[in-house]
Every structure is written in C-alpha cells, then in structure tokens.
Short mmCIF file of C-alpha atoms and ligand atoms in Angstrom, two decimals:
data_model
loop_
_atom_site.label_atom_id
_atom_site.label_comp_id
_atom_site.label_asym_id
_atom_site.label_seq_id
_atom_site.Cartn_x
_atom_site.Cartn_y
_atom_site.Cartn_z
CA MET A 30 -94.28 -26.49 8.39
CA ASN A 31 -91.42 -25.87 6.10
CA PHE A 32 -88.95 -29.08 5.03
CA LEU A 33 -85.42 -28.32 4.30
CA SER A 34 -83.75 -31.42 3.67
CA GLN A 35 -80.52 -33.05 3.33
CA ILE A 36 -80.49 -35.56 0.56
CA THR A 37 -77.44 -38.08 1.14
CA GLY A 38 -75.99 -41.31 0.45
CA SER A 39 -73.02 -41.93 2.79
CA PHE A 40 -73.32 -40.62 5.99
CA ALA A 41 -72.38 -43.20 8.70
CA MET A 42 -73.60 -41.71 11.59
CA PRO A 43 -77.74 -42.29 12.58
CA ALA A 44 -79.69 -39.12 12.18
CA ALA A 45 -80.14 -38.36 16.10
CA GLU A 46 -76.06 -37.80 16.25
CA ASN A 47 -75.44 -36.28 12.80
CA PRO A 48 -73.52 -33.06 13.67
CA THR A 49 -75.04 -31.51 10.64
CA VAL A 50 -78.94 -32.00 11.33
CA ALA A 51 -78.22 -30.91 15.05
CA MET A 52 -76.62 -27.94 13.94
CA MET A 53 -79.18 -26.60 11.50
CA ASP A 54 -81.81 -27.79 13.73
CA ALA A 55 -80.11 -25.48 16.57
CA ALA A 56 -80.20 -22.75 14.20
CA TYR A 57 -83.73 -23.00 13.21
CA ARG A 58 -84.79 -23.25 17.17
CA HIS A 59 -82.75 -20.24 17.94
CA HIS A 60 -84.72 -18.33 14.88
CA GLY A 61 -88.26 -19.81 15.24
CA ILE A 62 -87.46 -20.63 11.64
CA ASP A 63 -90.96 -22.98 11.26
CA ALA A 64 -89.02 -25.93 9.42
CA ARG A 65 -87.20 -29.18 10.14
CA TYR A 66 -83.82 -30.44 8.77
CA ILE A 67 -84.18 -34.33 8.11
CA ASN A 68 -81.91 -36.41 6.86
CA CYS A 69 -82.74 -38.89 4.01
CA GLU A 70 -80.61 -42.00 2.72
CA VAL A 71 -81.01 -41.86 -1.26
CA ALA A 72 -79.74 -44.81 -3.26
CA PRO A 73 -78.14 -43.40 -6.45
CA GLU A 74 -80.73 -44.94 -8.80
CA LYS A 75 -83.71 -43.38 -6.78
CA LEU A 76 -82.03 -39.68 -6.84
CA GLY A 77 -84.43 -38.63 -9.84
CA ASP A 78 -87.22 -39.91 -7.72
CA ALA A 79 -85.96 -38.05 -4.50
CA VAL A 80 -85.78 -34.70 -6.15
CA ARG A 81 -89.29 -35.02 -8.08
CA GLY A 82 -90.46 -36.10 -4.18
CA ALA A 83 -89.05 -33.01 -2.90
CA ARG A 84 -90.44 -31.15 -5.55
CA ALA A 85 -94.10 -32.51 -4.88
CA MET A 86 -94.03 -31.86 -1.27
CA GLY A 87 -92.53 -28.01 -1.82
CA TRP A 88 -89.33 -28.38 -0.31
CA LYS A 89 -87.53 -25.27 0.13
CA GLY A 90 -84.69 -27.12 -1.22
CA PHE A 91 -82.10 -29.68 0.48
CA ASN A 92 -78.51 -30.35 1.06
CA CYS A 93 -76.74 -33.33 -0.96
CA SER A 94 -73.67 -35.18 -0.37
CA LEU A 95 -71.58 -37.48 -1.99
CA PRO A 96 -72.09 -39.67 -3.97
CA HIS A 97 -75.10 -37.26 -5.66
CA LYS A 98 -72.73 -34.00 -6.01
CA VAL A 99 -72.41 -34.21 -9.68
CA SER A 100 -75.41 -36.60 -11.00
CA VAL A 101 -78.13 -34.64 -9.12
CA ILE A 102 -77.35 -31.55 -11.86
CA GLU A 103 -79.54 -33.18 -14.65
CA HIS A 104 -82.67 -33.34 -12.19
CA LEU A 105 -82.31 -29.06 -11.28
CA ASP A 106 -83.53 -26.32 -13.62
CA GLY A 107 -80.12 -24.28 -13.62
CA LEU A 108 -76.99 -23.78 -11.48
CA GLY A 109 -75.30 -20.90 -9.79
CA GLU A 110 -72.09 -19.53 -10.91
CA SER A 111 -69.20 -21.30 -8.85
CA ALA A 112 -71.55 -24.61 -9.26
CA ALA A 113 -71.60 -24.31 -12.99
CA ILE A 114 -67.86 -24.35 -12.83
CA MET A 115 -67.56 -26.97 -10.46
CA GLN A 116 -69.98 -29.12 -12.19
CA ALA A 117 -71.17 -30.17 -8.42
CA VAL A 118 -73.91 -28.92 -6.25
CA ASN A 119 -74.46 -29.37 -2.50
CA CYS A 120 -77.31 -27.10 -2.19
CA ALA A 121 -80.24 -26.79 -4.39
CA VAL A 122 -82.75 -23.94 -4.15
CA LEU A 123 -86.17 -23.34 -4.74
CA ARG A 124 -86.36 -19.82 -6.43
CA ASP A 125 -89.54 -18.71 -8.42
CA GLY A 126 -90.56 -22.74 -8.56
CA ARG A 127 -86.99 -23.67 -10.15
CA LEU A 128 -84.67 -25.67 -8.37
CA ILE A 129 -81.18 -24.07 -8.82
CA GLY A 130 -78.01 -25.66 -7.55
CA GLU A 131 -75.32 -24.04 -5.64
CA ASN A 132 -72.32 -24.84 -4.13
CA THR A 133 -72.06 -23.68 -0.37
CA ASP A 134 -69.10 -25.87 0.24
CA GLY A 135 -66.51 -23.64 -1.03
CA LYS A 136 -68.48 -20.55 0.10
CA GLY A 137 -68.51 -21.46 3.71
CA PHE A 138 -64.91 -22.01 3.58
CA LEU A 139 -64.33 -18.23 2.12
CA LYS A 140 -66.56 -17.09 4.80
CA SER A 141 -64.63 -18.58 7.79
CA LEU A 142 -61.14 -17.79 6.20
CA ARG A 143 -62.30 -14.23 5.97
CA GLU A 144 -62.70 -14.12 9.24
CA ILE A 145 -59.04 -14.13 9.67
CA ALA A 146 -57.15 -13.61 6.43
CA ASP A 147 -58.54 -12.27 2.91
CA PRO A 148 -57.47 -14.57 -0.02
CA ALA A 149 -57.58 -11.51 -2.35
CA GLY A 150 -53.83 -11.33 -3.84
CA LYS A 151 -52.45 -13.88 -1.93
CA GLN A 152 -50.63 -17.32 -2.86
CA VAL A 153 -52.68 -20.21 -1.69
CA LEU A 154 -51.50 -23.80 -1.42
CA VAL A 155 -54.21 -26.36 -1.68
CA PHE A 156 -53.42 -30.27 -0.30
CA GLY A 157 -56.24 -32.79 -2.23
CA ALA A 158 -57.86 -32.41 -5.52
CA GLY A 159 -61.36 -34.19 -4.64
CA GLY A 160 -64.56 -32.56 -4.54
CA ALA A 161 -64.29 -30.43 -1.70
CA SER A 162 -61.03 -28.67 -2.71
CA ARG A 163 -62.58 -28.15 -6.10
CA ALA A 164 -64.91 -26.08 -4.64
CA ILE A 165 -62.58 -24.58 -2.18
CA CYS A 166 -60.05 -23.29 -5.40
CA VAL A 167 -62.90 -22.45 -7.53
CA GLU A 168 -63.99 -19.95 -4.76
CA LEU A 169 -60.40 -19.07 -3.56
CA ALA A 170 -59.96 -18.30 -7.34
CA LEU A 171 -63.19 -15.81 -7.93
CA ALA A 172 -62.40 -14.35 -4.43
CA GLY A 173 -58.94 -12.84 -5.98
CA ALA A 174 -56.27 -15.17 -5.11
CA GLU A 175 -52.97 -14.78 -7.24
CA ARG A 176 -51.97 -18.04 -7.18
CA ILE A 177 -53.29 -21.20 -6.36
CA THR A 178 -50.94 -24.48 -6.12
CA VAL A 179 -52.42 -27.56 -5.91
CA VAL A 180 -50.74 -30.56 -4.23
CA ASN A 181 -52.37 -33.82 -4.66
CA ARG A 182 -51.21 -37.77 -4.08
CA GLY A 183 -53.19 -38.51 -7.30
CA LYS A 184 -51.47 -36.48 -10.19
CA ALA A 185 -54.08 -36.59 -13.02
CA ARG A 186 -56.86 -35.34 -10.20
CA GLY A 187 -54.41 -32.76 -9.27
CA GLU A 188 -53.74 -31.62 -13.07
CA GLU A 189 -57.31 -32.03 -13.72
CA LEU A 190 -58.48 -29.26 -11.15
CA VAL A 191 -55.71 -26.93 -12.20
CA LYS A 192 -56.88 -26.77 -15.66
CA LEU A 193 -60.51 -26.05 -14.22
CA VAL A 194 -59.30 -23.05 -12.36
CA ASP A 195 -57.21 -21.94 -15.07
CA THR A 196 -59.66 -22.05 -17.97
CA ASN A 197 -62.65 -20.37 -15.88
CA THR A 198 -61.28 -18.28 -13.25
CA LEU A 199 -58.56 -14.92 -13.41
CA ALA A 200 -56.08 -16.86 -10.70
CA ASN A 201 -52.87 -18.24 -11.51
CA ALA A 202 -53.05 -22.64 -10.62
CA GLU A 203 -50.38 -24.79 -10.95
CA PHE A 204 -49.86 -28.39 -9.74
CA LEU A 205 -46.84 -29.82 -7.81
CA PRO A 206 -46.45 -33.46 -7.07
CA TRP A 207 -46.47 -34.44 -3.32
CA SER A 208 -42.68 -35.42 -3.16
CA SER A 209 -41.57 -37.17 0.49
CA SER A 210 -41.60 -34.62 3.26
CA PHE A 211 -42.83 -31.72 1.50
CA ARG A 212 -41.84 -28.35 2.02
CA ILE A 213 -44.19 -25.51 1.77
CA PRO A 214 -42.71 -22.51 -0.79
CA GLY A 215 -41.20 -19.70 1.65
CA GLU A 216 -43.79 -17.12 -0.67
CA THR A 217 -47.15 -19.11 0.17
CA ASP A 218 -49.54 -16.90 2.57
CA ILE A 219 -52.00 -19.64 3.65
CA ILE A 220 -52.42 -23.54 3.02
CA VAL A 221 -55.24 -25.54 3.13
CA ASN A 222 -55.69 -29.47 4.16
CA ALA A 223 -58.85 -30.25 1.89
CA THR A 224 -57.47 -33.96 1.78
CA SER A 225 -59.40 -36.61 4.39
CA ILE A 226 -56.21 -37.05 5.91
CA GLY A 227 -56.44 -36.78 10.05
CA LEU A 228 -60.59 -37.00 9.57
CA TYR A 229 -61.89 -39.52 12.62
CA PRO A 230 -60.87 -42.46 13.39
CA ASP A 231 -57.43 -41.74 11.88
CA ILE A 232 -56.96 -38.82 13.93
CA ASP A 233 -53.03 -39.40 14.25
CA ALA A 234 -52.68 -39.26 10.61
CA ARG A 235 -50.37 -36.30 9.66
CA LEU A 236 -49.63 -34.73 6.26
CA ASP A 237 -46.45 -35.45 4.93
CA ILE A 238 -44.80 -32.51 4.83
CA ASP A 239 -41.85 -30.71 6.07
CA PRO A 240 -43.09 -29.07 9.86
CA VAL A 241 -40.03 -26.84 9.86
CA SER A 242 -41.72 -25.24 6.47
CA LEU A 243 -44.60 -24.17 9.17
CA THR A 244 -43.33 -20.99 9.71
CA PRO A 245 -44.74 -18.27 12.11
CA GLY A 246 -47.51 -15.97 10.60
CA LEU A 247 -48.58 -18.58 7.96
CA VAL A 248 -52.47 -19.24 7.76
CA VAL A 249 -52.83 -22.78 8.03
CA ALA A 250 -56.44 -23.91 7.71
CA ASP A 251 -57.75 -27.54 7.99
CA ILE A 252 -61.49 -28.44 6.49
CA ILE A 253 -61.57 -31.88 8.76
CA PRO A 254 -64.64 -31.65 10.93
CA ASN A 255 -63.75 -34.07 13.05
CA PRO A 256 -61.72 -33.72 15.25
CA PRO A 257 -61.82 -30.07 14.92
CA ARG A 258 -58.04 -30.09 16.36
CA THR A 259 -56.02 -32.34 13.81
CA ARG A 260 -52.48 -33.01 14.46
CA LEU A 261 -52.04 -30.29 11.48
CA ILE A 262 -53.70 -27.77 13.47
CA GLU A 263 -51.76 -28.83 16.52
CA ASP A 264 -48.62 -28.82 14.67
CA ALA A 265 -48.95 -25.47 13.52
CA GLN A 266 -50.07 -23.62 16.38
CA ALA A 267 -47.09 -25.24 18.06
CA ARG A 268 -44.83 -23.19 15.17
CA GLY A 269 -46.90 -19.98 15.62
CA CYS A 270 -49.08 -20.25 12.70
CA GLU A 271 -52.33 -18.84 12.31
CA VAL A 272 -55.00 -21.61 12.15
CA LEU A 273 -58.38 -22.24 11.23
CA ASP A 274 -60.62 -25.54 11.94
CA GLY A 275 -62.79 -27.03 10.01
CA LEU A 276 -65.80 -26.50 11.97
CA GLY A 277 -65.82 -22.90 10.82
CA MET A 278 -66.37 -24.16 7.29
CA LEU A 279 -69.22 -26.65 8.38
CA VAL A 280 -70.64 -23.70 10.47
CA ASN A 281 -70.89 -21.15 7.35
CA GLN A 282 -71.67 -23.63 4.67
CA GLY A 283 -74.57 -23.75 7.12
CA ILE A 284 -75.12 -20.23 7.49
CA ILE A 285 -75.44 -19.94 3.60
CA ASN A 286 -77.53 -22.37 3.07
CA ILE A 287 -80.02 -21.39 5.67
CA LYS A 288 -79.82 -17.34 4.20
CA TYR A 289 -80.66 -19.07 0.72
CA TRP A 290 -83.74 -21.27 1.61
CA THR A 291 -85.23 -18.54 4.32
CA GLY A 292 -83.40 -15.22 3.83
CA VAL A 293 -82.36 -15.38 7.40
CA ASP A 294 -78.90 -14.45 8.76
CA ALA A 295 -78.56 -17.30 11.26
CA ASN A 296 -76.31 -17.30 14.31
CA GLY A 297 -72.98 -18.79 13.88
CA ALA A 298 -72.42 -18.93 17.62
CA VAL A 299 -75.66 -20.89 18.05
CA MET A 300 -74.60 -23.49 15.45
CA ARG A 301 -70.90 -23.69 16.43
CA ALA A 302 -71.82 -24.39 20.10
CA LYS A 303 -73.89 -27.01 18.87
CA LEU A 304 -70.98 -28.84 17.42
CA GLU A 305 -68.57 -28.03 20.36
CA GLU A 306 -71.38 -30.12 22.26
CA ILE A 307 -71.51 -33.12 20.41
CA PHE A 308 -67.49 -32.87 19.82
CA GLY A 309 -67.08 -33.09 23.46
CA LEU A 310 -64.86 -29.55 22.95
P1 NDP B 12 -62.67 -36.94 -1.90
O1 NDP B 12 -62.76 -38.38 -1.61
O2 NDP B 12 -63.38 -36.31 -3.07
O3 NDP B 12 -61.47 -36.55 -1.74
C1 NDP B 12 -60.45 -37.08 -0.87
C2 NDP B 12 -58.87 -36.06 -1.22
O4 NDP B 12 -57.82 -36.41 -0.29
C3 NDP B 12 -58.21 -36.64 -2.42
O5 NDP B 12 -57.35 -35.44 -3.19
C4 NDP B 12 -56.95 -37.76 -2.36
O6 NDP B 12 -56.01 -37.98 -2.85
C5 NDP B 12 -57.16 -37.26 -0.59
N1 NDP B 12 -56.39 -38.23 0.21
C6 NDP B 12 -57.24 -38.91 0.65
N2 NDP B 12 -56.48 -39.81 1.46
C7 NDP B 12 -54.94 -39.33 1.32
C8 NDP B 12 -53.89 -39.90 1.85
N3 NDP B 12 -53.74 -41.04 2.60
N4 NDP B 12 -52.72 -39.23 1.48
C9 NDP B 12 -53.19 -38.29 0.53
N5 NDP B 12 -53.89 -37.76 0.11
C10 NDP B 12 -55.17 -38.39 0.42
O7 NDP B 12 -63.36 -36.12 -0.41
P2 NDP B 12 -63.57 -34.69 -0.49
O8 NDP B 12 -62.84 -33.68 -1.00
O9 NDP B 12 -65.06 -34.59 -0.76
O10 NDP B 12 -63.37 -34.84 1.00
C11 NDP B 12 -62.23 -34.11 1.73
C12 NDP B 12 -62.25 -33.84 3.28
O11 NDP B 12 -62.91 -32.71 3.28
C13 NDP B 12 -63.12 -35.25 3.70
O12 NDP B 12 -62.66 -35.71 4.95
C14 NDP B 12 -64.62 -34.32 4.77
O13 NDP B 12 -64.99 -34.54 5.89
C15 NDP B 12 -63.96 -32.87 4.54
N6 NDP B 12 -64.86 -31.71 4.41
C16 NDP B 12 -65.30 -30.75 5.60
C17 NDP B 12 -66.46 -30.31 5.52
C18 NDP B 12 -66.62 -29.10 6.27
O14 NDP B 12 -67.45 -28.43 6.40
N7 NDP B 12 -65.87 -29.01 7.36
C19 NDP B 12 -67.14 -29.77 3.69
C20 NDP B 12 -66.52 -31.14 2.42
C21 NDP B 12 -65.50 -31.84 3.16
P3 NDP B 12 -56.14 -38.69 -4.34
O15 NDP B 12 -57.07 -37.86 -5.24
O16 NDP B 12 -54.80 -39.09 -4.68
O17 NDP B 12 -57.15 -39.84 -4.18
#
C-alpha cells in the first residue's frame, strides 16, 4: 500500500466529506491504484515534522494547502520550474529519493482552459492576486499568453504579482485598479475569476463588473469549485460567453498530481462525476 497524502492546515470539512479526497479515491479505485489519499491536519509549527514523517513512511508525495504552500519549501529538496517562479508548492513528488515541490494549481487550470481555448497569443484578464491567481498567471505566461492584466482589490498585492510575471516570463503584465462596475476592456479574449468571491456560503456574491462588458464569445473562467455554477458563470452564459467552471481546475490538478505520483493518466470523467455527485449536480 502506498500513501499519497494531503498535508493541510485549513480544511473546513471532515475527511469523509472532503471533495478532493473523494475525487482522488474515486480515481485510485477506477484505475486499481494501490494507494490511499488521506487528509492530515498539520499545525504550522509541526510542518517540518510532518514532511519528515512522510519521508520516513515512504510516501510517494503529498499535496499541501494553505497555510503551508510557501513554508513547505524549506523542507523539500528542490522545486519544479513554475513552483520556483511562484515560490509556492501544492504538490510534493518523490523523485529518485528527493522530494521535489511542484505547483499543479496553475497547471490544472491551464489543462482545463485548453479544452476550450489556447491562451497562446491571447489577452487575459485575471481578477485576484492571491495564491491561486499567482499560480494561474505564471502558467498562463509560460503558455505564451501575450498580455496578462491583473485586477485586484488590494493594489500592493496586484502590483507584486505583475512584477513577478514581468520579471520571470516573456508575457507583458499590467495592473489595473478595481474601479466600481469595472468594464472589461474590449480587446480581452479570456477573463478568470481567481478571487474567492462566490465561494460557498457566499453564493450570491458577484464580481463588481459591468455586465454589459461580458460580450458574446469572451471566454469566462471561474475557479470557484463550490458551487460550480457561480453567479459569474450564470451571468456570462446568459450573455453568450463561453464558460469554464472551477471543477475543471480541481479535476485537472488532481490528474496531474496522480500522473506525477504514479505515472497513471487518470480518467477525468470519473473524477468529475464524483465531484458532481458530492455537489448534487
Ligand atoms: P487568497 O486568500 O490567497 O486570495 C484571495 C483573493 O480574492 C485576493 O486577491 C483577494 O483580494 C480577493 N478577494 C477576496 N474577497 C474579495 C472581495 N470581497 N472583493 C474583491 N476581492 C476579493 O486565496 P486563493 O488565491 O488561495 O484562492 C482563491 C479562490 O480560488 C478560493 O475561493 C479557492 O476556493 C479557489 N481555488 C480553486 C481551486 C480549484 O481547483 N478550482 C484551486 C485553488 C483555489 P485582496 O488581495 O484585495 O485581499
């Protein structure tokens, strides 16, 4: 039995109902992978002990969530390319006896986005500048997006992200302040909600944008996984935009994690079906 685990500090749900655990276990069962994905609550001051424990027990790897994504780095042996740029890790992988930190959040988003649009050469506008936005902006830039516009409530965080993308990638990045009833510039190809606006239980919350600027043909991606049909997705669909919900990112980062840990190409339909069952879709 191999253990592939999640080291987490902030899950509100008990493990039995945790959608990520259920999704990963569904994939393991479907492919007959002899492993378990278990949820471990780890206090920040015990993170080093937890990683040493994972090494001692021979785990193939683990995911880690907030607040460990940055602090875990000092306990690892190296970083993948995008994780090194972001300085944030959500997936550790045992390779030739070394624990390497990767970031599969942004890669998962990119994989799901590519099912409807290739970001290469495109103008992308991303709302939010937190950890998820950081991962998404770096991967979009590495995938050849021409311009990445970050719109964030807090100016300092937004400008810091723009500097990170500008310094480390070939994409042009710019920051725009989030003015009231924000108008999406007409030349935009893709917008992404990478804020936490709309996340359960605040399901009626809307981005402060001018709905008229959601024009037909615009690709609108929301990374909120719960509920998958956010107000943004509903509004965008009603206005003729092409939409992508947050389950796509969750499923695809899981697929990449499983590939890293086991080499298996996991079946995304099985994983998504499990999430849809949990969310009652
Ligand atoms: P962070 O806390 O790091 O960042 C939150 C971001 O949302 C910040 O940019 C913050 O702005 C902004 N924000 C929050 N509330 C408001 C508001 N009322 N008005 C305007 N801006 C607001 O969180 P993460 O980046 O880690 O996660 C963001 C979301 O992404 C979460 O809801 C999470 O569930 C989702 N997520 C989904 C994944 C998936 O697989 N689908 C994977 C990872 C995350 P400011 O800087 O001004 O505070």
